[in-house]
Amino acid sequence: MAAAESLLRVAEEDGITRIEFVDRNILDEANIQQIGEEITRLVDETPQPKVLISFQNVDHLSSAALGTLITINNKIRSKDGQLRLANIDPRIYEVFVITKLNRLFQIHDSEDQALASFT
Amino acid sequence: MGAPQERSAGGTVTQAGPPTSTYLSMTQRSPQARFDHRLVLGSSRRGIQRAQRSLISAAQQRGYDHASCFALRLALEEALTNAILHGNRNNPRKKVTVRYRVDSGRVVIEIEDQGEGFDPQAVPDPTRPENVEIPAGRGIVLMRAYMTEVEFTAPGNRVRMTYVRPTVRG
């Protein structure tokens, strides 16, 4: 099957799925949809998913991307899993604060802190 | 993480989601503003990117810094996404008109779609606890947080956003 090129870098270690975005901008609707589908597939494959999403390379995002993250979070929680976000640029973090999503997501300064927070 | 709470990107304290029915208001008529750029876009992603490049390039030429360009780009993204998705309902025959003016002290952007409009007051506040898990409705919250002023004109198919440059804010 000729799949579109992945927009994610994914690594599995100690039962934790670590995800990084390839693009710096998470704005484009089509890209966001593909990112959502790719992550959903990963979550579907795992009985009790533990997912860490790193925002290391991200310098723009939009409300559409926030919507996808919420959907992913709901899905992971419905499977009794855990989602952590890490390495968010202060300007991007402000978008989470304005939308009060910093209260919904577990956000950590570094990936190490996020990894240590899984139970 | 020590990020600011409910603070607009420009430094003005804003209500990121006032929990009242006056959360968004709409005027009957906006005063005329003079614009020096006008783009007519199809309902496509390419149009959004074209408008962003045009606006950001004009802002950079006027010396707007990275934080200002971040704010302008995000607000334009959200307003155009709303216009194409909710206004024109992705109809390829419908257009979105973007007018803007970049001065040294302020940027004024007006976006008009060919949809039926909407009542901004009827949009549920996505920052309220009972709505926080709903994956939609955050675009207008971001526009209002990052712009100095956001004004919808009845019937709601036109929005004007004003961004006052932080250094010249009185």
Short mmCIF file of C-alpha atoms in Angstrom, two decimals:
data_model
loop_
_atom_site.label_atom_id
_atom_site.label_comp_id
_atom_site.label_asym_id
_atom_site.label_seq_id
_atom_site.Cartn_x
_atom_site.Cartn_y
_atom_site.Cartn_z
CA MET A 1 0.00 0.00 0.00
CA ALA A 2 1.38 3.39 -0.91
CA ALA A 3 1.09 5.19 2.41
CA ALA A 4 1.85 8.86 2.75
CA GLU A 5 5.19 9.59 4.34
CA SER A 6 4.92 9.56 8.13
CA LEU A 7 4.75 12.93 9.86
CA LEU A 8 5.93 11.37 13.10
CA ARG A 9 9.09 9.89 14.53
CA VAL A 10 8.09 7.06 16.82
CA ALA A 11 10.22 5.11 19.29
CA GLU A 12 9.16 2.37 21.68
CA GLU A 13 11.03 1.79 24.90
CA ASP A 14 10.04 0.08 28.16
CA GLY A 15 6.39 0.03 27.14
CA ILE A 16 6.32 3.75 26.41
CA THR A 17 5.61 5.12 22.95
CA ARG A 18 7.62 8.27 22.35
CA ILE A 19 6.39 10.50 19.53
CA GLU A 20 8.02 13.49 17.88
CA PHE A 21 6.70 15.62 15.03
CA VAL A 22 8.68 15.89 11.82
CA ASP A 23 7.27 19.32 10.91
CA ARG A 24 7.91 22.50 12.85
CA ASN A 25 4.44 23.80 12.07
CA ILE A 26 1.44 21.80 13.22
CA LEU A 27 -1.08 23.97 11.43
CA ASP A 28 -2.05 22.36 8.21
CA GLU A 29 -5.43 20.69 8.44
CA ALA A 30 -4.46 17.77 6.22
CA ASN A 31 -1.25 17.19 8.17
CA ILE A 32 -3.11 17.40 11.47
CA GLN A 33 -5.59 14.82 10.27
CA GLN A 34 -2.79 12.49 9.22
CA ILE A 35 -0.98 13.03 12.53
CA GLY A 36 -4.21 12.24 14.38
CA GLU A 37 -4.74 9.06 12.37
CA GLU A 38 -1.14 7.90 12.86
CA ILE A 39 -1.26 8.39 16.61
CA THR A 40 -4.71 6.82 16.86
CA ARG A 41 -3.34 3.75 15.08
CA LEU A 42 -0.50 3.50 17.59
CA VAL A 43 -2.95 3.88 20.48
CA ASP A 44 -5.30 1.26 19.01
CA GLU A 45 -2.47 -1.26 18.80
CA THR A 46 -1.66 -1.02 22.50
CA PRO A 47 -3.87 -2.38 25.29
CA GLN A 48 -2.94 0.25 27.89
CA PRO A 49 -1.05 2.91 25.98
CA LYS A 50 1.59 5.05 27.60
CA VAL A 51 2.35 7.84 25.17
CA LEU A 52 4.83 10.68 25.38
CA ILE A 53 4.52 13.41 22.77
CA SER A 54 7.54 15.67 22.45
CA PHE A 55 7.03 19.17 21.05
CA GLN A 56 10.76 19.72 20.69
CA ASN A 57 10.65 20.87 17.07
CA VAL A 58 7.29 22.59 17.11
CA ASP A 59 7.16 26.36 16.76
CA HIS A 60 3.62 26.85 15.47
CA LEU A 61 0.34 25.12 16.15
CA SER A 62 -3.34 25.88 15.80
CA SER A 63 -6.65 25.12 17.44
CA ALA A 64 -7.12 22.26 14.98
CA ALA A 65 -3.99 20.61 16.41
CA LEU A 66 -5.29 21.18 19.94
CA GLY A 67 -8.55 19.48 18.95
CA THR A 68 -6.61 16.46 17.68
CA LEU A 69 -4.62 16.28 20.92
CA ILE A 70 -7.85 16.33 22.93
CA THR A 71 -9.28 13.50 20.82
CA ILE A 72 -6.08 11.49 21.33
CA ASN A 73 -6.17 12.17 25.07
CA ASN A 74 -9.80 11.03 25.29
CA LYS A 75 -8.94 7.86 23.38
CA ILE A 76 -5.93 7.04 25.56
CA ARG A 77 -7.92 7.63 28.72
CA SER A 78 -10.74 5.41 27.50
CA LYS A 79 -8.16 2.62 27.30
CA ASP A 80 -6.90 3.37 30.80
CA GLY A 81 -3.68 4.68 29.32
CA GLN A 82 -1.55 7.73 30.02
CA LEU A 83 -0.54 10.69 27.86
CA ARG A 84 2.27 13.08 28.65
CA LEU A 85 3.41 16.16 26.71
CA ALA A 86 6.94 17.53 27.00
CA ASN A 87 9.46 20.01 25.65
CA ILE A 88 6.92 22.67 24.76
CA ASP A 89 8.33 26.02 23.69
CA PRO A 90 7.12 28.83 26.03
CA ARG A 91 5.26 30.54 23.21
CA ILE A 92 3.43 27.32 22.36
CA TYR A 93 2.81 26.63 26.04
CA GLU A 94 1.03 29.95 26.25
CA VAL A 95 -1.50 28.64 23.71
CA PHE A 96 -2.22 25.76 26.10
CA VAL A 97 -2.62 28.23 28.99
CA ILE A 98 -4.97 30.54 27.09
CA THR A 99 -7.20 27.62 26.15
CA LYS A 100 -6.83 26.18 29.69
CA LEU A 101 -5.62 22.92 28.20
CA ASN A 102 -2.61 23.03 30.51
CA ARG A 103 -5.14 21.77 33.08
CA LEU A 104 -6.33 18.91 30.89
CA PHE A 105 -2.93 17.62 29.74
CA GLN A 106 -0.03 16.50 31.87
CA ILE A 107 2.75 18.73 30.59
CA HIS A 108 6.38 18.35 31.65
CA ASP A 109 9.38 20.57 31.02
CA SER A 110 11.59 17.74 29.87
CA GLU A 111 11.19 14.28 28.42
CA ASP A 112 13.02 12.77 31.40
CA GLN A 113 10.48 14.27 33.79
CA ALA A 114 7.64 13.08 31.59
CA LEU A 115 9.09 9.54 31.38
CA ALA A 116 9.50 9.43 35.17
CA SER A 117 5.86 10.44 35.65
CA PHE A 118 4.35 7.33 34.06
CA THR A 119 2.85 4.95 36.61
CA MET B 1 6.43 25.62 34.04
CA GLY B 2 6.28 29.32 34.75
CA ALA B 3 4.18 30.44 31.81
CA PRO B 4 1.80 33.35 32.28
CA GLN B 5 -1.83 32.79 33.08
CA GLU B 6 -4.45 34.14 30.72
CA ARG B 7 -2.20 36.81 29.40
CA SER B 8 -2.34 37.91 25.82
CA ALA B 9 0.75 37.59 23.72
CA GLY B 10 1.05 41.34 23.57
CA GLY B 11 1.05 41.79 27.31
CA THR B 12 -2.51 42.94 27.83
CA VAL B 13 -4.52 41.05 30.40
CA THR B 14 -7.45 39.50 28.65
CA GLN B 15 -10.31 37.27 29.59
CA ALA B 16 -9.46 34.11 27.75
CA GLY B 17 -12.92 32.74 28.25
CA PRO B 18 -15.33 34.82 30.26
CA PRO B 19 -18.06 32.45 31.45
CA THR B 20 -20.93 34.73 30.57
CA SER B 21 -23.20 35.10 27.59
CA THR B 22 -21.34 38.27 26.66
CA TYR B 23 -18.32 36.10 25.91
CA LEU B 24 -18.45 37.38 22.36
CA SER B 25 -20.31 40.28 21.02
CA MET B 26 -21.14 41.41 17.53
CA THR B 27 -21.61 44.84 16.12
CA GLN B 28 -24.07 45.79 13.42
CA ARG B 29 -21.58 47.71 11.39
CA SER B 30 -17.86 48.29 11.51
CA PRO B 31 -16.46 51.69 10.76
CA GLN B 32 -14.61 51.82 7.49
CA ALA B 33 -10.89 51.29 7.63
CA ARG B 34 -8.44 51.86 4.87
CA PHE B 35 -6.61 48.76 3.79
CA ASP B 36 -3.60 48.56 1.55
CA HIS B 37 -3.62 44.83 0.85
CA ARG B 38 -6.47 42.76 -0.49
CA LEU B 39 -6.42 39.05 -1.30
CA VAL B 40 -9.24 36.91 -2.57
CA LEU B 41 -8.73 33.29 -1.61
CA GLY B 42 -10.38 30.05 -2.64
CA SER B 43 -11.49 27.72 0.11
CA SER B 44 -8.20 25.88 0.30
CA ARG B 45 -5.19 25.43 2.50
CA ARG B 46 -3.00 27.02 -0.15
CA GLY B 47 -4.95 30.25 0.22
CA ILE B 48 -4.32 30.33 3.96
CA GLN B 49 -0.60 29.90 3.40
CA ARG B 50 -0.56 32.64 0.76
CA ALA B 51 -2.32 35.07 3.09
CA GLN B 52 0.03 34.19 5.94
CA ARG B 53 3.12 34.75 3.82
CA SER B 54 1.78 38.07 2.60
CA LEU B 55 0.82 39.37 6.05
CA ILE B 56 3.94 38.16 7.86
CA SER B 57 6.21 39.55 5.18
CA ALA B 58 4.50 42.96 5.47
CA ALA B 59 4.76 42.85 9.27
CA GLN B 60 8.43 41.88 9.16
CA GLN B 61 9.16 44.73 6.78
CA ARG B 62 7.64 47.05 9.37
CA GLY B 63 9.89 45.57 12.03
CA TYR B 64 7.34 43.52 13.95
CA ASP B 65 9.20 41.02 16.12
CA HIS B 66 8.89 37.27 16.38
CA ALA B 67 6.25 37.39 19.14
CA SER B 68 4.08 39.77 17.13
CA CYS B 69 4.42 37.67 13.99
CA PHE B 70 3.53 34.54 15.99
CA ALA B 71 0.37 36.28 17.22
CA LEU B 72 -0.59 37.58 13.77
CA ARG B 73 0.03 34.28 12.08
CA LEU B 74 -2.01 32.32 14.64
CA ALA B 75 -4.95 34.74 14.61
CA LEU B 76 -5.01 34.78 10.81
CA GLU B 77 -4.82 30.99 10.70
CA GLU B 78 -7.78 30.64 13.05
CA ALA B 79 -9.89 33.32 11.35
CA LEU B 80 -9.29 31.87 7.87
CA THR B 81 -9.93 28.31 9.03
CA ASN B 82 -13.25 29.47 10.50
CA ALA B 83 -14.12 31.36 7.30
CA ILE B 84 -13.38 28.39 5.03
CA LEU B 85 -14.65 25.57 7.23
CA HIS B 86 -17.63 27.09 9.05
CA GLY B 87 -18.40 30.08 6.83
CA ASN B 88 -17.96 28.76 3.31
CA ARG B 89 -18.31 25.12 4.44
CA ASN B 90 -15.40 24.14 2.21
CA ASN B 91 -17.40 25.07 -0.88
CA PRO B 92 -14.76 25.44 -3.61
CA ARG B 93 -16.88 28.02 -5.44
CA LYS B 94 -16.96 30.37 -2.47
CA LYS B 95 -14.26 32.91 -1.74
CA VAL B 96 -12.72 34.49 1.31
CA THR B 97 -11.59 38.09 1.09
CA VAL B 98 -8.72 39.22 3.29
CA ARG B 99 -7.93 42.91 3.64
CA TYR B 100 -5.20 44.18 5.85
CA ARG B 101 -3.11 47.18 6.65
CA VAL B 102 0.20 47.12 8.46
CA ASP B 103 1.29 50.39 10.04
CA SER B 104 4.22 50.90 12.36
CA GLY B 105 1.95 50.88 15.39
CA ARG B 106 -0.88 48.56 14.48
CA VAL B 107 -2.12 45.89 12.13
CA VAL B 108 -5.76 45.72 11.08
CA ILE B 109 -7.02 42.58 9.34
CA GLU B 110 -10.50 42.04 7.99
CA ILE B 111 -11.74 38.67 6.77
CA GLU B 112 -15.02 38.15 5.01
CA ASP B 113 -16.48 34.85 3.84
CA GLN B 114 -19.52 34.07 1.70
CA GLY B 115 -21.33 32.02 4.32
CA GLU B 116 -24.49 32.82 6.18
CA GLY B 117 -22.69 34.13 9.24
CA PHE B 118 -23.14 32.98 12.82
CA ASP B 119 -23.96 34.33 16.24
CA PRO B 120 -20.70 34.55 18.18
CA GLN B 121 -22.63 34.58 21.44
CA ALA B 122 -23.99 31.13 20.65
CA VAL B 123 -20.50 29.59 20.53
CA PRO B 124 -19.94 27.59 23.73
CA ASP B 125 -16.94 28.76 25.73
CA PRO B 126 -14.43 25.91 25.28
CA THR B 127 -12.41 26.97 28.33
CA ARG B 128 -15.25 26.18 30.74
CA PRO B 129 -14.56 22.98 32.68
CA GLU B 130 -17.55 21.14 31.21
CA ASN B 131 -16.35 21.90 27.65
CA VAL B 132 -12.62 21.39 28.03
CA GLU B 133 -12.65 17.87 26.57
CA ILE B 134 -14.59 18.89 23.46
CA PRO B 135 -12.07 18.97 20.62
CA ALA B 136 -13.35 22.11 18.86
CA GLY B 137 -14.13 25.78 19.35
CA ARG B 138 -10.80 27.18 20.41
CA GLY B 139 -10.06 29.32 17.38
CA ILE B 140 -12.01 32.37 18.52
CA VAL B 141 -10.53 32.13 22.02
CA LEU B 142 -7.05 32.30 20.50
CA MET B 143 -7.97 35.17 18.17
CA ARG B 144 -9.25 37.19 21.11
CA ALA B 145 -6.25 36.37 23.28
CA TYR B 146 -3.60 37.25 20.71
CA MET B 147 -5.25 40.25 19.09
CA THR B 148 -5.96 43.55 20.82
CA GLU B 149 -9.49 43.67 19.46
CA VAL B 150 -11.72 41.20 17.60
CA GLU B 151 -15.00 42.40 16.23
CA PHE B 152 -17.60 40.43 14.29
CA THR B 153 -19.99 42.27 12.04
CA ALA B 154 -23.56 41.05 11.64
CA PRO B 155 -24.55 38.59 10.30
CA GLY B 156 -21.20 37.21 11.42
CA ASN B 157 -19.47 36.52 8.12
CA ARG B 158 -16.99 39.35 8.61
CA VAL B 159 -14.43 39.71 11.37
CA ARG B 160 -12.03 42.54 11.99
CA MET B 161 -8.94 41.96 14.12
CA THR B 162 -6.72 44.75 15.37
CA TYR B 163 -3.27 44.14 16.76
CA VAL B 164 -1.60 47.04 18.54
CA ARG B 165 2.15 46.74 18.66
CA PRO B 166 3.17 46.21 22.29
CA THR B 167 5.87 48.90 22.41
CA VAL B 168 3.46 51.65 21.42
CA ARG B 169 0.63 50.54 23.69
CA GLY B 170 -0.22 53.33 26.03
#
